[in-house]
Every structure is written in C-alpha cells, then in structure tokens.
Coordinates of C-alpha atoms in Angstrom, one line a residue:
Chain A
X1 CA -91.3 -21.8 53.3
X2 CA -89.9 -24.6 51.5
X3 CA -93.1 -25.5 49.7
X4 CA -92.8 -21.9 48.4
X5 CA -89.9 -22.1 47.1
X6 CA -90.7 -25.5 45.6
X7 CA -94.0 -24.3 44.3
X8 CA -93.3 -21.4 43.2
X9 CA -97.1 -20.2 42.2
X10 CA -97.1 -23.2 40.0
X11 CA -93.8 -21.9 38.5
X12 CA -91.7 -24.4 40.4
X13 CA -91.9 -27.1 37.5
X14 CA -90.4 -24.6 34.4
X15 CA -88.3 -22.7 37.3
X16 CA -86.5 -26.5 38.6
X17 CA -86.6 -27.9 34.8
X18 CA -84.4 -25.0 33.6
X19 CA -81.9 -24.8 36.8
X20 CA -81.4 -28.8 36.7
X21 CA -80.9 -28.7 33.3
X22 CA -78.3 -26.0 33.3
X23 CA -76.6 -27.5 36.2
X24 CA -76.4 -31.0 34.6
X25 CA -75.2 -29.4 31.8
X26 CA -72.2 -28.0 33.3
X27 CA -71.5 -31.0 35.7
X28 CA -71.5 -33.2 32.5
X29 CA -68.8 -31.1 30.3
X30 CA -66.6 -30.9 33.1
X31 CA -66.7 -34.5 34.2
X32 CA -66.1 -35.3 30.1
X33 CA -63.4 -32.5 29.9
X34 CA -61.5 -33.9 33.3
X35 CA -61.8 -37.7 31.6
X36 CA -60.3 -36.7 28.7
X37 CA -57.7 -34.8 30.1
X38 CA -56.7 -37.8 32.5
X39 CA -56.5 -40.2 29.8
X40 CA -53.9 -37.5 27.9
X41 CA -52.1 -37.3 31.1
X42 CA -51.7 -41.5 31.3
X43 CA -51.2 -42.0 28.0
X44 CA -48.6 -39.0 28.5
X45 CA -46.9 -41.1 31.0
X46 CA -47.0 -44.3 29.7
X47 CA -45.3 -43.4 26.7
X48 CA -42.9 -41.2 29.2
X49 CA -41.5 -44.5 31.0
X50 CA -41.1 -46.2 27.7
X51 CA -38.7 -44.2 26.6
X52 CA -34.7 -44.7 27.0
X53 CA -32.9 -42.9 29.6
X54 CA -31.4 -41.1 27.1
X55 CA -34.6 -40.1 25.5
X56 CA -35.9 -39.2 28.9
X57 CA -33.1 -36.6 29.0
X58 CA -33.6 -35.1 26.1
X59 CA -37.9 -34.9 26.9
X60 CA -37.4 -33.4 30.1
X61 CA -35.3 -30.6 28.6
X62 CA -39.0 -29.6 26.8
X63 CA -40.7 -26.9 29.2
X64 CA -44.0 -28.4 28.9
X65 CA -43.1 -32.0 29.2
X66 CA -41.4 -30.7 32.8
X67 CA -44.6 -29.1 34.1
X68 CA -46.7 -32.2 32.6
X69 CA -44.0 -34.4 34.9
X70 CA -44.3 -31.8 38.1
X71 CA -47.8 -31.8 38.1
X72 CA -48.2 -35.9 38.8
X73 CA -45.2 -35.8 41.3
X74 CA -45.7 -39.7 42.1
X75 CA -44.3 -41.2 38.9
X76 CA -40.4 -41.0 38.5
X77 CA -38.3 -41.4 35.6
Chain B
X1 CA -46.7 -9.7 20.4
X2 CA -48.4 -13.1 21.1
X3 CA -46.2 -14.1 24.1
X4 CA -48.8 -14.7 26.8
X5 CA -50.9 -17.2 24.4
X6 CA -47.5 -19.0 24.0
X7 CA -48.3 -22.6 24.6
X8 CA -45.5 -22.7 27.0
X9 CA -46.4 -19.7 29.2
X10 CA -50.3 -20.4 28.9
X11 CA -49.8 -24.5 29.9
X12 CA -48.0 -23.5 33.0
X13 CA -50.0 -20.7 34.0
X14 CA -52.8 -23.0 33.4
X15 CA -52.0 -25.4 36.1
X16 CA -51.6 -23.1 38.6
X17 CA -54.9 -21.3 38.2
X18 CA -57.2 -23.7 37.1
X19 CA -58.0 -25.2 40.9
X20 CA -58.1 -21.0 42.4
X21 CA -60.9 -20.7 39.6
X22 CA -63.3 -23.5 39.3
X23 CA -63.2 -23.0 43.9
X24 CA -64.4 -19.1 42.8
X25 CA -67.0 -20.9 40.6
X26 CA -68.3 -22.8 43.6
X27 CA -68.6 -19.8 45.8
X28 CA -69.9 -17.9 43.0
X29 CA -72.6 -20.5 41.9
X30 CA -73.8 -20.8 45.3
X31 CA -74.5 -17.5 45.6
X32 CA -75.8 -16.5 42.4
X33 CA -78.2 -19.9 43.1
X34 CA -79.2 -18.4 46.3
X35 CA -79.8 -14.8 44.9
X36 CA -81.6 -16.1 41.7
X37 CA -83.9 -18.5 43.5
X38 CA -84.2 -17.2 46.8
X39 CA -83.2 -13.4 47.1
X40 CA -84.3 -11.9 44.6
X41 CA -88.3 -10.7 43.6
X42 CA -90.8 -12.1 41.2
X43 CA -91.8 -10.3 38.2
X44 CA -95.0 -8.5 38.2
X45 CA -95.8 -9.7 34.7
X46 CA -94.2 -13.0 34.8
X47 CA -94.0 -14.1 38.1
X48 CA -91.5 -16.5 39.1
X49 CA -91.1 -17.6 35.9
X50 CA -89.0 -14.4 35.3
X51 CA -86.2 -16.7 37.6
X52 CA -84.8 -18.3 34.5
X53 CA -83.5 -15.6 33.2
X54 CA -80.7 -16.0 35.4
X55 CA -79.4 -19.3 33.7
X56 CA -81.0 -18.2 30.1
X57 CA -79.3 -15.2 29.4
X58 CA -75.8 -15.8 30.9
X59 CA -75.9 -18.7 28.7
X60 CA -76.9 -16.3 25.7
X61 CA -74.5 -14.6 26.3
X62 CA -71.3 -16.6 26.6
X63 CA -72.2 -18.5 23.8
X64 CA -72.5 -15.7 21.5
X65 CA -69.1 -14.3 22.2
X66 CA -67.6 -17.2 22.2
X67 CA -68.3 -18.0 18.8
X68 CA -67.7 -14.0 17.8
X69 CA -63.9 -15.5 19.9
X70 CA -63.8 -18.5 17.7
X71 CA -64.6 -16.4 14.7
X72 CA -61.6 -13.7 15.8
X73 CA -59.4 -16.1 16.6
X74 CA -59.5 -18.1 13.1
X75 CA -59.5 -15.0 11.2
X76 CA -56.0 -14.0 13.2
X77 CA -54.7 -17.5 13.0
X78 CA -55.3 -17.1 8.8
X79 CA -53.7 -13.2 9.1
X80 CA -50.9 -14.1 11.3
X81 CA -50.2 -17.8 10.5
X82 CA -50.3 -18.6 14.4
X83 CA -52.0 -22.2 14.9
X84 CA -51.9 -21.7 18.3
X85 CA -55.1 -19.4 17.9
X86 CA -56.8 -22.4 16.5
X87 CA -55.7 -24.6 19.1
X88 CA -57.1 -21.7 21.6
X89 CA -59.8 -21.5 19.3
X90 CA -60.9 -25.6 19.3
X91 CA -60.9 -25.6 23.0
X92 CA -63.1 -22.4 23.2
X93 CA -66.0 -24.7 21.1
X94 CA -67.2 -27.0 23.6
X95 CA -68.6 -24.9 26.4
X96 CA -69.4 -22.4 23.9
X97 CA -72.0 -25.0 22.3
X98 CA -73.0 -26.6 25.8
X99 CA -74.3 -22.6 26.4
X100 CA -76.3 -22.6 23.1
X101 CA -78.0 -25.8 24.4
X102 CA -78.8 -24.0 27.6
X103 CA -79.8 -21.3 25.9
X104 CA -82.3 -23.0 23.6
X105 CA -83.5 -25.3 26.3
X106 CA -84.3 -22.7 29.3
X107 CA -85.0 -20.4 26.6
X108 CA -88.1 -22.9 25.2
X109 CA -89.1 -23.8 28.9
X110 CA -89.2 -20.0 29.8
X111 CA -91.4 -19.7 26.3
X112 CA -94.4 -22.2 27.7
X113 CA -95.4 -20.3 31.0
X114 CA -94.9 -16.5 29.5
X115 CA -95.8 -16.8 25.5
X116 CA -97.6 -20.4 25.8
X117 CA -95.5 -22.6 23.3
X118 CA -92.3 -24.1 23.5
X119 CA -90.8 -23.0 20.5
X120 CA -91.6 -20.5 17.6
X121 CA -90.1 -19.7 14.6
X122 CA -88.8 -16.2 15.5
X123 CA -85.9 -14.3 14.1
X124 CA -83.3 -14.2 17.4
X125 CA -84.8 -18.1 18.2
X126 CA -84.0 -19.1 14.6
X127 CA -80.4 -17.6 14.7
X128 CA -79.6 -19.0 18.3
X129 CA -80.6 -22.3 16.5
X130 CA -78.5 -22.0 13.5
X131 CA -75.4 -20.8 15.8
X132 CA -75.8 -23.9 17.7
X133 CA -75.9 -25.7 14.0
X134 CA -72.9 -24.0 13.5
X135 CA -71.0 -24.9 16.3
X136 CA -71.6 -28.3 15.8
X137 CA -70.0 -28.0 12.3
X138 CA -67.2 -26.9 14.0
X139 CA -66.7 -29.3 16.5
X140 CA -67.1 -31.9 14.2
X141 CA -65.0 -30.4 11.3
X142 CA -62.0 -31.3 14.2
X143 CA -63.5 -34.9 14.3
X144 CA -64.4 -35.9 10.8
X145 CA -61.2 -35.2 8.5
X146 CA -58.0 -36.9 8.7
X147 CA -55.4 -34.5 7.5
X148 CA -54.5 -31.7 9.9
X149 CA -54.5 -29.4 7.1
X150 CA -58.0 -30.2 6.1
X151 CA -59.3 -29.7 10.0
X152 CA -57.9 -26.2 10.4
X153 CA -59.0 -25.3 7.2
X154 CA -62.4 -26.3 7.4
X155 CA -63.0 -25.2 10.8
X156 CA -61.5 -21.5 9.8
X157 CA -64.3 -21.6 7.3
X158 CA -67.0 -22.6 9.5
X159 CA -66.0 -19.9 11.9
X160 CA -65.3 -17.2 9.6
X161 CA -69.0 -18.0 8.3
X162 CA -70.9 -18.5 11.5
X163 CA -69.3 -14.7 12.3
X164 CA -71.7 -13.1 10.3
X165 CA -74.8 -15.0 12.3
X166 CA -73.6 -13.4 15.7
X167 CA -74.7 -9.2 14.6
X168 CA -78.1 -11.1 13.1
X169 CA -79.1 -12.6 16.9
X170 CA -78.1 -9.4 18.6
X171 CA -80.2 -7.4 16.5
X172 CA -82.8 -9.6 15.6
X173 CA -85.3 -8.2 17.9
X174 CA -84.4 -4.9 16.7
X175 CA -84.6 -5.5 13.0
X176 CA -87.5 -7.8 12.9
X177 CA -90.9 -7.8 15.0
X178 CA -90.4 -11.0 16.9
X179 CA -92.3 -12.7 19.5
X180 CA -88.5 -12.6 21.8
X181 CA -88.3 -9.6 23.9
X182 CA -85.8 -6.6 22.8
X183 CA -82.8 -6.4 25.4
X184 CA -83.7 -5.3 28.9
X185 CA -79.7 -4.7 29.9
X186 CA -77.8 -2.2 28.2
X187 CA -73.9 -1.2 27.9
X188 CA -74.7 1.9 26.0
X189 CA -78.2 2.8 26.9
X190 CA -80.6 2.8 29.6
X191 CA -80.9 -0.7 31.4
X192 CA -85.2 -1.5 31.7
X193 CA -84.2 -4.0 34.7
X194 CA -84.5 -3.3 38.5
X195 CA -80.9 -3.4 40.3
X196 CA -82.2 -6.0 42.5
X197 CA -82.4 -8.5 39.4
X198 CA -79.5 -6.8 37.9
X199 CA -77.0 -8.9 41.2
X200 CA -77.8 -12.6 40.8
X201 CA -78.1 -11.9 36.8
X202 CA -74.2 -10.3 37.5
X203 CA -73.4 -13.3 40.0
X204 CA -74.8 -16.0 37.5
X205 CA -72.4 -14.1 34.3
X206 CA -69.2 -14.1 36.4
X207 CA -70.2 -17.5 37.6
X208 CA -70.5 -19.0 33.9
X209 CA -67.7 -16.9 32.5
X210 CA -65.0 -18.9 35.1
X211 CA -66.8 -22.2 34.7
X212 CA -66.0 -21.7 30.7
X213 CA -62.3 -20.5 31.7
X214 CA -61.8 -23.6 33.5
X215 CA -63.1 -25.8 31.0
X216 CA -60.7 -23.8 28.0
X217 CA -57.9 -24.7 30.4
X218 CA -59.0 -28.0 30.8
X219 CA -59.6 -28.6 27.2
X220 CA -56.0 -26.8 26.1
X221 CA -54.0 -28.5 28.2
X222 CA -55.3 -31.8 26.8
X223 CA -54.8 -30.7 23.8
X224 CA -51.4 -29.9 24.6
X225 CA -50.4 -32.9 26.0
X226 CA -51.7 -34.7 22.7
X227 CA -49.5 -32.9 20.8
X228 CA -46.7 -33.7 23.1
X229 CA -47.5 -37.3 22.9
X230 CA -47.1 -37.5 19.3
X231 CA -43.9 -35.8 20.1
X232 CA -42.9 -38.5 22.0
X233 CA -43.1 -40.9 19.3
X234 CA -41.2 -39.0 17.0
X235 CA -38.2 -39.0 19.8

C-alpha cells in the first residue's frame, strides 16, 4: 500500500517532485514573511523605548502603534 | 467608501485573524493532500500523473488574479489618489509570484510524463513566463529606486502593463493551437472534469487562497509597522 502510493506506476518521481516543490515553496515564503515581520516588530520596539516619556505619550495615542504595543504584551513603556 | 482597507481598521483586524486562518490552512492542506494523493482516481489517459494538477492549477490560478488584483488596485490608487491600494497592492506581489514559480515548475514536471519535454514554447507557457517576468519587475521596482515617488510610479506602470498579459494566458489555448490543454473547469460552461477530481482540486484552491491571505497580512502589517517606524523618528 505504501509502495503504491510511493510508486505510483512509475509516476511517483514527477507526482513527489511537484508536491515537495510546492510545499517548500510555501514553507519558504512564510518563514521569510514571519522573519521580516519580526525584525519590523523589534526594530518597532527598540525605537519605542528610546523615546521620552513624553514622546511615548503622544505615540501611544496612534491606533496602530497601540495594537503594535498589545500584540507583544511583555515589553512595557 | 474605502473604510474597511483603512490601514487602521485592516492592521487590527489583521491580528486577530491571521492565527484563525493559517490553523484553517493546516486543516485544509491536510485534507486536500490526503484527497489529491490518496482519495481521489487516476486518470485514464494520464495516469497518476494527472495528481499534479491539484498543486498546478490552484497555483495558476491565484497567481493570475493576483496580478489582474495588482493591476486593479494600481489603476484605483492612480484614479482615486489612495496609496494605501499600493501598499495593499506591494504586499499582494510576493505570493502572487511564489504561485507563478509553482506554476511553471509543476507545470514543466507535469509536461515530461504526459507531452514528453519539459518545456515548449507554447502560447499560455510563454505568457505564464512573461507574467512571472513581470512580477519580478514589480517586486523589484519597490527595491531598486530610492525616491518613494519613483517606486509607486514605476510599479503602477508595471502593473498597469502586465494587466493586458492576464486576458492573453486565459485565452491563449483558445486563440492559438497550443500543445497546453484548453480549460477542463468552467464558471460559465460545462466543466469536462469528474466531480471526484473536482473536491481535492476545490480543497487545494481554498487551501492556497488562505495561505496567500495570511501571507498579504503578514506582509502588510510589516509594511505598516515600517511606516510607523519612520514615524517614530520624525516624533
């Protein structure tokens, strides 16, 4: 049973090459996509505790800059 | 008008969806794996070969209406003055392009066991080709010029362009006599495929489609945070 579905009638090779290929594809764009993403986010926050208190105020008022802060709840400003 | 593409409604809404979806990718990959490789028959003509269709036309597919997205979306952010669109636009590009490649690779490893080459010059193969050529232009239009000005309009260009390809692959195989089959699923006629192919091919689309959401949301909240960091350093 497994052999068949390795095999394939001989098919197996072209039928595996084309799966693998499309499913390291994918695995490979969304590793590079969550990397880059991440790095945003740090450099986001790294930036984020350099500012002044008073700066800090005046960022957290921005909508987006909240739900960057919410969504990495371990870092307080 | 534009509300829901509003950086600040689609960031958040981002967030909150993006785990729900690429968990419904699993489940849906699994099973469309399962159906396409185990489930479902082997052509009479091609034999299991006929199995690569699952991954091959998806692909096809979403990378083609990506790019007819990109092209919309630049030709609306040039209408409306929206840059947003190209923000939404830029993010589109990636996965977009990473399905040309599958296309064109499954595509040519489906060609040697059913037409006995890997590759041949023919009209829809050509024009899948010079999509992918064009999506690379695009992508790198956002890489290779400094001013922000320059990128958008360049890109806008290379969109509004690559728009015209998209008709030319759909209809190649109608138009010209080419060595790629004519389409075998149909919205507006007669589909020439058995319902028991028609599931895992169905699975596999849906499957894809949410893999290529989750990577737009990926991709547009980085680009949004970018943006906020240069924000920052204007405080």
């Amino acid at each position: 049973m497994i052999e068949r579905l390795f095999s394939m009638e001989g098919y197996g090779i072209f039928v595996w090459a084309a799966f693998g290929f499309t499913l390291f594809c994918c695995s490979a764009l969304y590793l590079i996509t969550k990397v880059q993403l991440v790095k945003q986010e740090k450099k986001f926050f790294v930036k984020f505790g350099k500012l002044t208190q008073e700066k800090i105020e005046i960022a957290k008022k921005q909508k987006i800059n909240k739900e960057i802060l919410v969504s990495k709840p371990n870092y307080n400003f | 008008m534009f509300k829901i593409i509003n950086p600040n409604n689609l960031f958040g809404t981002s967030n909150k969806i993006r785990k729900v979806l690429f968990f419904l990718f699993i489940i849906l990959i699994v099973a469309g794996l399962l159906e396409a490789l185990w489930f479902s028959p082997k052509d009479y003509i091609q034999n299991h070969a006929v199995r690569i269709m699952y991954v091959h036309v998806p692909s096809a597919w979403i990378s083609l209406g990506t790019f007819l997205a990109i092209g919309v979306l630049s030709i609306f952010s040039f209408i409306f003055k929206n840059k947003n669109f190209l923000i939404i636009s830029k993010c589109l590009a990636s996965s977009g392009f990473m399905f040309n490649i599958v296309a064109l690779v499954t595509g040519s490893i489906w060609g040697k066991p059913t037409w006995g080459t890997w590759w041949a010059w023919d009209a829809r193969i050509t024009a899948m080709l010079l999509l992918g050529i064009f999506y690379l232009m695009y992508i790198l239009s956002w890489q290779v010029f400094e001013k922000e000005e320059t990128k958008q309009k360049v890109s806008t260009i290379i969109a509004i362009l690559g728009i015209v390809n998209v008709p030319i692959i759909k209809f190649s195989v109608d138009w010209w006599s080419t060595l790629h089959q004519s389409s075998s699923v149909n919205i507006l006629s007669e589909s020439t495929i058995h319902s028991s192919m028609i599931v895992p091919l169905v699975i596999m689309m849906v499957a894809f489609v949410i893999f290529s959401a989750v990577i737009f949301l990926m991709k547009y909240n980085s680009e949004i945070i970018k943006l906020k960091n240069k924000g920052l350093d204007r405080l």
